[in-house]
Coordinates of C-alpha atoms in Angstrom, one line a residue:
M1 CA 102.6 52.0 116.6
D2 CA 106.1 52.1 118.7
I3 CA 106.2 52.0 122.0
Q4 CA 107.4 55.7 122.5
S5 CA 104.5 56.8 120.8
L6 CA 102.7 54.5 122.8
L7 CA 103.6 56.4 126.1
F8 CA 103.3 59.7 124.9
K9 CA 99.8 58.7 124.2
I10 CA 99.6 57.6 128.0
L11 CA 101.4 60.0 129.3
W12 CA 99.7 62.9 127.5
G13 CA 95.9 61.4 128.5
T14 CA 97.3 61.7 132.2
I15 CA 98.0 65.6 131.9
A16 CA 95.0 66.3 129.9
A17 CA 92.9 64.0 132.9
T18 CA 94.8 66.3 135.7
L19 CA 94.2 69.3 134.8
L20 CA 90.8 68.3 134.0
T21 CA 90.2 67.2 137.3
A22 CA 91.9 69.6 139.0
A23 CA 89.3 71.7 137.4
I24 CA 86.2 69.9 138.9
L25 CA 87.8 70.1 142.0
F26 CA 87.6 74.0 141.9
V27 CA 84.3 73.9 140.7
K28 CA 83.2 71.6 142.9
K29 CA 84.3 73.7 145.7
V30 CA 83.2 77.1 144.5
F31 CA 79.4 76.2 143.3
L32 CA 79.0 73.4 146.2
N33 CA 75.3 74.5 147.0
H34 CA 74.5 75.3 143.3
I35 CA 75.4 71.7 141.7
S36 CA 72.7 69.4 142.4
T37 CA 74.1 65.5 143.6
Q38 CA 73.0 63.9 140.5
M39 CA 75.3 66.5 138.8
H40 CA 77.8 66.2 141.4
Y41 CA 77.5 62.6 140.2
K42 CA 77.5 63.2 136.3
I43 CA 80.4 66.4 136.2
W44 CA 83.1 63.3 136.9
Q45 CA 82.6 61.8 133.8
F46 CA 84.0 64.0 131.5
I47 CA 86.8 62.4 133.3
Y48 CA 86.7 60.0 130.4
V49 CA 87.2 62.0 127.8
P50 CA 91.2 62.8 128.1
L51 CA 92.1 59.6 129.2
L52 CA 90.3 57.7 126.1
M53 CA 90.5 60.1 123.4
P54 CA 94.1 59.2 122.4
F55 CA 93.6 56.1 122.1
L56 CA 90.9 56.3 119.4
P57 CA 91.2 55.9 115.8
F58 CA 91.1 59.4 114.7
N59 CA 92.8 62.6 115.5
M60 CA 90.1 64.3 118.0
L61 CA 93.5 64.3 120.6
H62 CA 95.7 63.5 119.6
P63 CA 99.5 63.3 121.6
A64 CA 100.9 65.0 119.3
W65 CA 101.8 68.2 120.8
L66 CA 103.2 66.6 124.4
L67 CA 105.7 64.6 121.4
Q68 CA 106.9 67.7 119.7
N69 CA 107.2 69.5 123.5
I70 CA 108.6 66.4 125.3
E71 CA 111.1 65.7 122.5
R72 CA 112.9 69.2 123.4
L73 CA 114.2 67.2 126.2
N74 CA 115.2 64.5 124.2
W75 CA 117.0 65.9 121.5
Y76 CA 119.7 64.1 119.7
S77 CA 123.7 65.2 120.1
G78 CA 124.5 66.1 116.6
T79 CA 128.2 66.8 117.1
I80 CA 130.8 65.6 115.1
G81 CA 134.4 64.7 114.8
T82 CA 135.5 63.1 117.9
Q83 CA 133.8 64.7 121.1
E84 CA 133.3 62.5 123.9
G85 CA 133.5 59.6 121.2
K86 CA 129.5 59.5 121.1
V87 CA 129.7 59.7 116.4
R88 CA 130.2 57.5 114.5
L89 CA 130.5 58.5 110.9
W90 CA 129.4 56.9 107.7
Q91 CA 129.4 57.5 104.0
N92 CA 127.4 56.3 101.2
N93 CA 128.2 56.9 97.6
T94 CA 125.7 56.6 94.7
P95 CA 126.2 53.3 92.5
A96 CA 129.1 53.6 89.6
G97 CA 127.7 54.6 85.8
S98 CA 125.6 57.9 87.4
N99 CA 127.0 61.1 88.3
T100 CA 128.1 61.1 92.0
I101 CA 125.7 62.5 94.7
S102 CA 127.6 62.5 98.1
D103 CA 125.6 61.0 100.7
L104 CA 127.4 62.2 103.5
S105 CA 126.1 61.6 107.4
V106 CA 127.6 61.7 111.1
S107 CA 125.6 59.7 113.9
V108 CA 123.6 60.5 116.2
S109 CA 122.8 59.9 119.5
K110 CA 119.8 59.7 121.7
A111 CA 120.0 61.5 125.3
L112 CA 116.8 58.7 126.0
P113 CA 117.9 55.8 124.4
D114 CA 115.6 53.1 123.3
L115 CA 116.0 50.4 126.0
F116 CA 114.9 53.4 128.3
Y117 CA 111.4 53.3 126.3
N118 CA 110.9 49.5 126.4
I119 CA 111.9 48.7 130.3
I120 CA 109.1 52.1 130.8
G121 CA 106.7 50.3 128.4
S122 CA 107.2 46.6 130.0
V123 CA 106.6 47.8 133.4
W124 CA 103.4 49.4 132.4
L125 CA 102.2 46.3 130.5
I126 CA 102.7 44.2 133.0
G127 CA 100.5 46.3 135.7
M128 CA 98.0 46.3 132.6
L129 CA 97.7 42.6 132.7
V130 CA 97.5 42.6 136.3
L131 CA 94.5 44.7 136.1
A132 CA 92.5 42.9 133.5
F133 CA 93.1 39.6 134.6
R134 CA 91.7 40.9 138.4
L135 CA 88.7 42.3 136.3
I136 CA 88.3 39.2 134.4
V137 CA 88.5 36.6 137.2
G138 CA 86.3 39.1 138.7
F139 CA 83.9 39.3 135.5
I140 CA 83.9 35.4 135.4
N141 CA 83.0 35.3 139.4
V142 CA 79.4 37.5 138.5
Q143 CA 79.1 35.1 135.7
R144 CA 79.0 32.2 137.7
V145 CA 77.0 33.8 140.5
R146 CA 74.0 34.9 138.0
S147 CA 74.1 31.1 136.6
L148 CA 73.8 29.7 140.0
A149 CA 70.9 32.0 141.2
I150 CA 67.1 31.6 140.5
P151 CA 65.2 33.7 139.3
V152 CA 62.6 35.5 142.4
Q153 CA 59.2 33.7 142.1
E154 CA 57.1 34.9 144.6
E155 CA 54.5 36.8 143.1
K156 CA 54.3 39.7 146.2
I157 CA 58.0 40.7 145.2
L158 CA 57.8 41.1 142.0
G159 CA 54.8 42.9 142.0
L160 CA 57.2 45.1 144.6
F161 CA 59.8 45.2 141.7
N162 CA 57.8 46.1 139.4
E163 CA 56.2 49.0 140.7
C164 CA 59.6 50.3 141.8
K165 CA 60.7 50.5 138.3
R166 CA 57.8 52.4 137.3
Q167 CA 58.7 54.6 139.9
V168 CA 61.9 54.8 139.2
G169 CA 61.4 55.1 135.5
V170 CA 62.8 52.0 134.2
N171 CA 61.2 50.4 131.5
R172 CA 64.0 48.0 130.0
N173 CA 63.6 44.2 131.0
I174 CA 65.8 43.8 134.0
K175 CA 65.5 40.1 135.8
L176 CA 65.2 40.0 139.0
L177 CA 67.3 36.6 141.3
E178 CA 68.1 35.3 144.3
T179 CA 71.4 33.7 145.6
E180 CA 72.7 32.7 149.2
M181 CA 76.0 33.2 147.7
F182 CA 76.0 36.9 148.5
A183 CA 75.4 38.6 151.7
A184 CA 74.4 42.2 149.8
P185 CA 72.2 43.2 147.1
I186 CA 73.7 43.8 143.9
T187 CA 72.8 45.0 140.0
F188 CA 75.4 44.1 136.8
G189 CA 75.0 44.3 133.6
V190 CA 74.6 46.6 130.1
I191 CA 73.1 43.9 128.0
G192 CA 70.7 41.4 129.7
P193 CA 70.7 43.6 133.3
F194 CA 69.6 42.0 136.6
V195 CA 69.7 42.6 140.4
L196 CA 70.7 39.9 142.6
I197 CA 69.1 40.0 145.8
P198 CA 69.9 38.1 148.9
K199 CA 67.8 34.8 149.4
R200 CA 67.1 35.7 153.0
L201 CA 65.9 39.3 152.7
N202 CA 61.6 39.2 152.7
S203 CA 61.2 42.2 154.5
P204 CA 58.9 44.3 152.1
E205 CA 60.3 47.7 153.5
V206 CA 63.9 46.5 152.9
L207 CA 63.1 45.3 149.8
Q208 CA 61.6 48.3 148.7
H209 CA 64.7 50.4 149.4
V210 CA 66.7 47.8 147.9
F211 CA 64.8 47.7 144.8
L212 CA 64.5 51.8 144.4
H213 CA 68.4 52.1 145.1
E214 CA 69.4 49.2 142.4
L215 CA 66.9 50.6 139.9
S216 CA 68.6 53.8 139.9
H217 CA 72.0 52.5 139.6
Q218 CA 70.6 51.3 135.9
K219 CA 69.0 54.4 135.4
N220 CA 72.0 56.1 135.7
K221 CA 73.8 53.9 133.5
D222 CA 76.1 52.6 136.4
T223 CA 77.3 49.7 135.4
L224 CA 78.5 51.2 132.1
I225 CA 80.4 54.0 134.0
N226 CA 81.7 51.1 135.8
Y227 CA 83.3 49.3 132.4
L228 CA 85.0 52.7 131.9
T229 CA 86.2 53.5 135.2
A230 CA 88.0 50.1 135.1
L231 CA 89.3 50.3 131.5
V232 CA 90.8 53.6 132.7
Q233 CA 92.5 52.4 135.7
I234 CA 94.0 49.6 133.6
I235 CA 95.9 51.9 131.2
Y236 CA 96.2 54.3 134.2
W237 CA 97.4 52.0 136.7
F238 CA 99.9 53.8 138.0
N239 CA 98.3 57.2 138.2
P240 CA 96.9 57.9 142.1
I241 CA 94.8 61.1 139.9
V242 CA 92.8 58.3 138.5
W243 CA 92.2 56.2 141.5
Y244 CA 91.7 58.7 143.7
V245 CA 88.9 60.2 140.8
A246 CA 87.9 56.4 140.8
S247 CA 87.1 56.7 144.3
R248 CA 85.4 59.6 144.1
M249 CA 82.9 58.4 141.7
R250 CA 82.3 55.7 143.8
T251 CA 80.7 57.9 146.6
E252 CA 78.9 60.4 144.4
R253 CA 77.6 57.5 142.7
E254 CA 75.7 56.4 145.7
L255 CA 75.0 60.0 147.0
A256 CA 73.3 60.2 143.6
C257 CA 71.2 56.7 143.6
D258 CA 70.5 57.5 147.5
H259 CA 69.3 61.1 146.5
R260 CA 67.0 59.4 143.8
V261 CA 65.5 57.3 146.3
L262 CA 64.9 59.6 148.8
S263 CA 62.7 62.3 146.5
L264 CA 60.0 58.9 145.8
L265 CA 59.6 58.1 149.4
N266 CA 58.1 59.7 152.1
T267 CA 59.9 62.2 154.5
E268 CA 58.8 60.0 157.5
D269 CA 60.7 56.7 155.2
A270 CA 63.9 58.7 155.0
V271 CA 65.2 57.4 158.2
K272 CA 64.2 53.8 158.2
Y273 CA 65.8 54.1 154.3
G274 CA 69.0 55.1 156.2
Q275 CA 68.9 52.0 158.5
T276 CA 68.8 50.1 155.3
I277 CA 71.7 51.2 154.5
I278 CA 73.7 51.0 158.0
S279 CA 72.6 47.2 157.6
F280 CA 74.4 45.9 154.6
A281 CA 77.6 48.2 155.5
N282 CA 81.1 46.7 154.9
I283 CA 78.7 43.6 153.5
G284 CA 80.3 43.6 149.9
P285 CA 80.0 40.9 147.4
D286 CA 82.6 37.8 147.9
R287 CA 85.2 37.3 144.7
V288 CA 83.8 39.9 143.1
D289 CA 85.4 43.3 141.3
T290 CA 83.5 46.2 143.2
N291 CA 84.5 48.0 139.7
L292 CA 82.2 45.5 137.7
V293 CA 79.3 45.7 140.3
S294 CA 76.8 48.8 141.6
G295 CA 75.2 47.9 145.3
I296 CA 73.5 49.9 148.1
G297 CA 76.5 48.6 150.9
G298 CA 79.1 50.3 150.9
S299 CA 82.7 51.1 153.4
K300 CA 81.8 52.9 157.0
K301 CA 83.7 55.5 155.3
Q302 CA 81.1 55.7 152.3
I303 CA 78.4 55.2 154.4
K304 CA 78.9 57.7 156.9
K305 CA 78.9 60.2 154.1
R306 CA 75.8 59.0 153.1
I307 CA 74.1 59.3 156.1
V308 CA 75.1 62.4 156.4
H309 CA 73.6 63.1 153.6
I310 CA 70.6 61.8 154.4
A311 CA 70.0 63.8 157.3
N312 CA 70.2 67.0 155.3
F313 CA 68.3 65.8 152.3
N314 CA 65.9 68.5 150.8
L315 CA 64.1 68.2 147.2
E316 CA 66.3 70.4 144.7
S317 CA 64.4 72.9 143.4
N318 CA 64.4 73.7 139.6
L319 CA 66.3 76.7 140.0
L320 CA 69.3 74.7 140.9
K321 CA 68.5 71.7 138.1
R322 CA 69.4 74.9 135.9
K323 CA 72.1 75.9 137.5
S324 CA 73.5 72.9 137.5
K325 CA 73.1 72.2 134.3
M326 CA 74.7 75.4 133.6
I327 CA 77.9 74.6 135.5
C328 CA 78.0 71.3 133.3
T329 CA 77.8 72.9 130.3
A330 CA 80.7 75.1 131.1
I331 CA 82.7 71.8 132.3
G332 CA 82.1 70.4 128.6
C333 CA 83.4 73.7 127.1
F334 CA 86.4 73.3 128.8
V335 CA 86.7 69.4 128.0
L336 CA 86.2 70.7 124.2
I337 CA 88.8 72.8 124.5
L338 CA 91.3 70.9 126.3
S339 CA 90.5 68.2 123.8
M340 CA 90.8 70.3 120.9
S341 CA 92.9 73.2 120.9
M342 CA 96.4 71.1 121.8
P343 CA 95.5 69.1 118.8
A344 CA 94.9 72.0 116.5
L345 CA 98.6 73.7 117.7
A346 CA 99.4 69.7 116.9
A347 CA 98.3 69.9 113.4
S348 CA 101.7 70.7 111.8
S349 CA 103.6 68.7 114.7
D350 CA 103.6 65.1 113.5
K351 CA 101.3 64.2 111.1
F352 CA 100.8 67.1 108.0
D353 CA 97.2 67.5 107.2
F354 CA 96.6 66.8 103.2
D355 CA 93.4 67.4 101.7
F356 CA 93.0 64.0 99.2
E357 CA 90.1 64.4 97.8
K358 CA 90.8 68.5 97.4
Y359 CA 93.7 67.5 94.7
S360 CA 94.0 65.5 92.3
V361 CA 95.9 62.5 93.6
K362 CA 96.9 59.3 91.9
N363 CA 97.4 56.1 94.0
E364 CA 100.6 54.4 93.2
D365 CA 101.8 50.5 94.1
L366 CA 105.4 50.4 94.3
T367 CA 105.8 47.9 96.6
P368 CA 108.6 46.5 94.8
Y369 CA 111.1 49.3 95.0
F370 CA 110.6 49.2 98.3
K371 CA 111.8 46.0 99.6
D372 CA 113.1 46.2 102.4
V373 CA 112.4 49.3 104.2
E374 CA 109.3 51.1 104.3
G375 CA 108.5 54.1 102.3
S376 CA 106.8 57.3 100.0
F377 CA 106.8 58.1 96.7
V378 CA 105.2 61.4 96.0
L379 CA 105.2 62.8 92.4
Y380 CA 103.7 66.4 91.6
N381 CA 103.4 66.8 87.8
S382 CA 103.0 70.7 87.2
G383 CA 101.6 69.9 83.5
N384 CA 98.0 68.6 84.7
G385 CA 98.6 69.2 88.3
Q386 CA 98.6 66.0 89.2
Y387 CA 99.8 63.7 92.6
E388 CA 100.9 60.3 92.6
I389 CA 101.7 58.7 95.6
F390 CA 102.7 55.5 97.1
N391 CA 102.0 54.8 100.5
R392 CA 99.6 57.5 101.9
D393 CA 100.4 56.7 105.7
I394 CA 103.8 57.5 105.1
S395 CA 103.5 60.4 102.4
T396 CA 102.3 62.8 105.5
K397 CA 104.0 61.6 108.3
R398 CA 106.7 63.8 109.4
V399 CA 110.3 63.1 110.4
S400 CA 113.1 64.7 110.3
P401 CA 114.5 66.7 106.7
N402 CA 118.4 65.9 107.8
S403 CA 120.7 66.9 104.7
T404 CA 117.7 67.9 102.7
Y405 CA 117.2 71.0 105.1
K406 CA 120.3 72.4 103.2
I407 CA 117.9 73.4 100.1
Y408 CA 116.3 76.1 102.6
S409 CA 119.3 76.8 104.7
A410 CA 121.0 78.0 101.4
L411 CA 118.2 80.3 100.5
F412 CA 117.9 81.8 103.7
A413 CA 121.2 82.5 103.7
L414 CA 121.0 83.8 100.1
D415 CA 117.7 86.0 101.1
A416 CA 119.2 87.6 104.2
G417 CA 122.8 88.6 102.3
I418 CA 125.2 86.3 104.4
I419 CA 126.0 84.7 100.7
T420 CA 125.4 85.7 97.1
P421 CA 125.2 84.1 94.2
E422 CA 128.9 85.3 93.2
L423 CA 130.5 85.5 97.0
N424 CA 129.7 82.5 98.8
G425 CA 132.6 80.3 99.4
M426 CA 134.1 80.0 103.1
K427 CA 137.3 78.8 104.1
W428 CA 137.8 75.8 106.2
N429 CA 139.1 76.8 109.6
G430 CA 140.6 73.3 110.0
S431 CA 138.6 72.1 112.5
E432 CA 138.7 68.5 112.7
Q433 CA 136.3 66.8 110.0
P434 CA 134.9 63.2 109.7
F435 CA 135.4 63.0 105.7
S436 CA 138.4 64.2 103.3
K437 CA 135.8 66.6 101.6
W438 CA 134.6 68.3 104.3
R439 CA 138.5 69.0 105.3
R440 CA 138.6 71.8 102.9
D441 CA 137.7 75.0 101.4
Q442 CA 134.2 74.9 100.4
N443 CA 131.3 76.9 98.2
L444 CA 127.5 76.5 98.0
D445 CA 127.5 74.2 95.0
S446 CA 130.3 71.8 96.9
A447 CA 128.4 72.1 100.1
I448 CA 125.2 70.7 98.9
R449 CA 127.0 68.1 96.5
D450 CA 129.1 67.0 99.8
S451 CA 126.4 67.6 101.9
V452 CA 129.1 69.5 104.2
N453 CA 127.3 70.0 108.0
W454 CA 130.1 72.9 108.8
Y455 CA 129.4 74.9 106.0
F456 CA 125.1 75.1 106.5
Q457 CA 125.9 75.3 110.3
N458 CA 127.8 78.6 109.8
L459 CA 125.3 79.7 108.2
D460 CA 122.7 78.9 110.3
K461 CA 124.4 80.9 112.8
K462 CA 125.1 83.8 110.7
V463 CA 121.0 84.0 110.2
G464 CA 120.3 83.8 113.5
N465 CA 117.8 81.6 115.7
E466 CA 114.9 84.5 115.3
S467 CA 115.5 85.0 111.7
L468 CA 115.5 81.1 111.1
Q469 CA 112.1 80.6 112.8
R470 CA 110.5 83.4 110.9
Q471 CA 111.5 82.2 107.8
F472 CA 110.8 78.4 107.8
E473 CA 107.5 79.9 109.3
R474 CA 107.5 82.4 105.9
I475 CA 107.8 78.7 103.6
H476 CA 105.3 76.8 106.0
Y477 CA 107.9 74.5 106.4
G478 CA 106.5 71.4 107.9
N479 CA 106.4 71.8 112.1
E480 CA 108.1 74.7 111.9
D481 CA 110.2 74.0 114.5
V482 CA 114.1 74.9 115.2
S483 CA 114.0 74.7 119.0
G484 CA 116.4 72.2 118.9
D485 CA 120.2 72.9 119.0
V486 CA 120.7 75.5 115.9
S487 CA 123.8 73.5 114.8
S488 CA 121.6 69.6 114.6
Y489 CA 117.8 70.5 114.6
W490 CA 117.7 69.4 111.5
M491 CA 119.3 66.0 112.8
E492 CA 117.0 63.7 113.8
S493 CA 115.7 65.9 116.0
T494 CA 113.3 68.9 116.7
L495 CA 112.1 70.0 112.7
K496 CA 110.2 67.6 111.1
V497 CA 108.8 67.5 107.5
S498 CA 106.6 65.0 105.3
P499 CA 107.1 64.0 101.8
I500 CA 104.5 65.6 100.6
E501 CA 105.4 69.1 102.1
Q502 CA 109.1 68.4 100.5
V503 CA 107.3 68.2 97.3
Q504 CA 105.1 71.3 97.7
L505 CA 108.4 73.0 99.4
L506 CA 109.7 72.7 96.3
V507 CA 107.2 73.5 93.4
H508 CA 106.4 76.8 95.9
T509 CA 109.5 78.1 96.2
L510 CA 112.0 77.0 93.4
E511 CA 109.5 76.7 90.8
N512 CA 106.4 78.7 91.4
N513 CA 108.1 81.2 93.7
R514 CA 105.1 81.9 95.6
Y515 CA 107.5 83.3 98.9
G516 CA 108.8 86.4 96.9
F517 CA 112.5 84.8 97.2
K518 CA 115.3 86.9 94.4
E519 CA 114.8 85.0 91.3
K520 CA 119.1 84.8 91.0
D521 CA 118.9 83.3 94.3
I522 CA 116.7 80.9 93.4
S523 CA 118.4 80.0 90.5
Q524 CA 121.7 79.4 92.5
V525 CA 119.9 77.3 94.7
K526 CA 119.0 75.6 91.9
Q527 CA 122.3 75.3 90.5
S528 CA 123.7 73.6 93.3
M529 CA 121.2 71.2 93.5
F530 CA 122.1 69.6 89.6
I531 CA 122.8 66.0 89.6
E532 CA 123.4 65.1 85.6
E533 CA 121.4 65.6 82.3
K534 CA 120.2 63.0 80.2
D535 CA 118.1 62.6 76.4
S536 CA 117.3 66.7 77.2
S537 CA 116.2 66.2 81.2
R538 CA 118.0 67.2 83.8
L539 CA 117.8 66.1 87.2
Y540 CA 117.8 67.8 90.5
G541 CA 118.1 66.9 94.1
K542 CA 119.4 66.4 97.4
T543 CA 119.9 63.6 99.6
G544 CA 119.3 62.7 103.7
T545 CA 120.3 60.8 106.3
G546 CA 119.2 60.3 109.7
T547 CA 122.0 57.6 111.3
V548 CA 121.1 57.2 115.1
E549 CA 123.6 55.1 117.2
G550 CA 125.8 53.9 113.9
K551 CA 122.2 52.9 112.5
D552 CA 120.4 54.8 109.3
I553 CA 116.7 55.0 110.6
N554 CA 115.7 57.6 107.6
G555 CA 116.6 58.0 104.1
W556 CA 115.4 61.1 102.1
F557 CA 115.8 61.8 98.0
V558 CA 114.4 64.9 97.0
G559 CA 114.7 67.1 93.8
F560 CA 113.0 67.7 90.7
V561 CA 113.2 67.0 86.5
E562 CA 113.0 69.5 83.8
K563 CA 111.8 67.6 80.9
K564 CA 111.1 69.4 77.7
N565 CA 108.4 72.2 79.3
K566 CA 107.4 69.9 82.4
I567 CA 108.7 70.0 85.5
Y568 CA 108.1 66.5 87.9
T569 CA 108.7 67.4 91.5
F570 CA 109.9 64.5 93.1
A571 CA 110.1 63.4 97.0
V572 CA 111.3 59.5 98.5
N573 CA 111.5 58.4 102.1
I574 CA 112.6 55.4 103.6
Q575 CA 112.7 54.4 106.8
S576 CA 114.1 51.5 108.6
N577 CA 115.1 50.1 111.6
I578 CA 117.4 47.7 110.9
G579 CA 119.8 50.3 109.1
E580 CA 118.8 50.5 105.7
A581 CA 117.2 53.8 105.1
N582 CA 119.6 56.6 103.7
G583 CA 119.9 59.0 101.0
K584 CA 121.8 56.7 99.2
N585 CA 119.0 54.1 98.8
A586 CA 116.2 56.8 98.7
A587 CA 117.7 57.8 95.5
E588 CA 118.2 54.4 94.2
I589 CA 114.3 54.4 94.5
A590 CA 114.0 57.5 92.8
R591 CA 115.7 57.1 89.8
R592 CA 114.6 53.9 89.6
I593 CA 110.9 55.0 89.3
L594 CA 111.8 57.8 87.5
H595 CA 113.5 56.0 84.8
D596 CA 110.3 53.2 84.4
K597 CA 107.9 56.7 84.5
G598 CA 110.0 57.6 81.3
I599 CA 110.4 60.5 83.4
F600 CA 114.5 60.5 83.5

């Protein structure tokens, strides 16, 4: 995962958590008297879903939708010529001995350079490491105190502790320890939990209050909640919403425990319990991160809220509990929608959802062909309906199509009647162009062969944005996103497609004509893609190169081979951060593979 993708994941988690926080605060305010004290606390735990799901190894909450829409603010400038001196030009040609495949591309510039993301990522990482270090030190200190603490031996205290366990409903083994290092009691631990009390604490009444409170923390699984809270605070340390929610959770955690204790005590003992709480105000464990431990004490501000709650305590009715569950269920549904609706919208964004189990798929190991680049090879044999795929991950990864999109730009223009198989010439207007082959009049054959940008940019402008959008949706082209500039949406910009989709598009449009294009238009596009014939096999194809800041980072070669009565449709995509990924190299890889398979 690159730093840009990671930052988008974090940003997506932040936005989703902010929406959820606003929803929770709204519900709490509107239904303040219809939610139980326990549920007021538990509702906040939904916040972990949007914050942590982006980092889990499955796509239930995928940030691709956010990535897709933010990228619209980060278009690459795809102009050519000498405008503002931004454009670097690149020309690649196939090796001698084969028919020429012109792989001509222009370099585009990122609106936000990699340095920007690296700086932001470094700042985030430093902040995360600082908080993680502090948490680890706190954890070590807790373990040190635990190792120095001694088990309580007094039978009366142990008997009272066990009775409180029974009252609270805690059945697991929890150690009771005492120490002189802390002045306030705490509970800690998910595995091997313990309650730690100050050695000076010997009043049976106070001990009962302490035990009931600390065991309520264990009953509510508050230590586990503390761990999750600490984790999201480390990841989202920059987000004030996360810190606000953590503070609210700590306060409402104590209110929930107080409420449980009061429900177990006699009415006349409520005042005494309040006095016990006040006695531990502003007394906390030294050198221990309070995110890790739970205790009966707290700040004066927190204690004040708790005393007010104790003064207004009433047993909650079954009706209130039922209403609380209904409200909690409604929030849960909102979280589910928040977690899954946006990824559903983004299912066609940066990853193609290809069902490998549905189709006949043969996994290939073609590593030797991809020496200095990452890449994928996809082949579809129309004779037996089988896919042969190398590198499943990249085969479903959507990237910019670059000049391979021109196959469909041509088809759309033919379908709209802007050009015809007989009349598809276009005069060069004399504008500055980077390559000599572009500085001349063109027809569809020459424009496809020499990958002439201005020819297809003019076609797209005549087709229009709305019609282009409809056409890409009609054939289900990748993420169908043509929101970038009409002259460059296909050049490392918003439109993206995967190798498997490239193959399926060629099969469904040029071979099977699933979408009802005119046969003569399809024949014209195929004619323009023709490269050469050898031994009764005919090779058709189109290259594409994504060049950013002078580096070839994304190379394509897509096409098909007609051999006897069979059609072999293929796509090669290669990627490189050092400038080795271009259409020429992709074509060379495809030719070698097709040759070694005996296809061409």
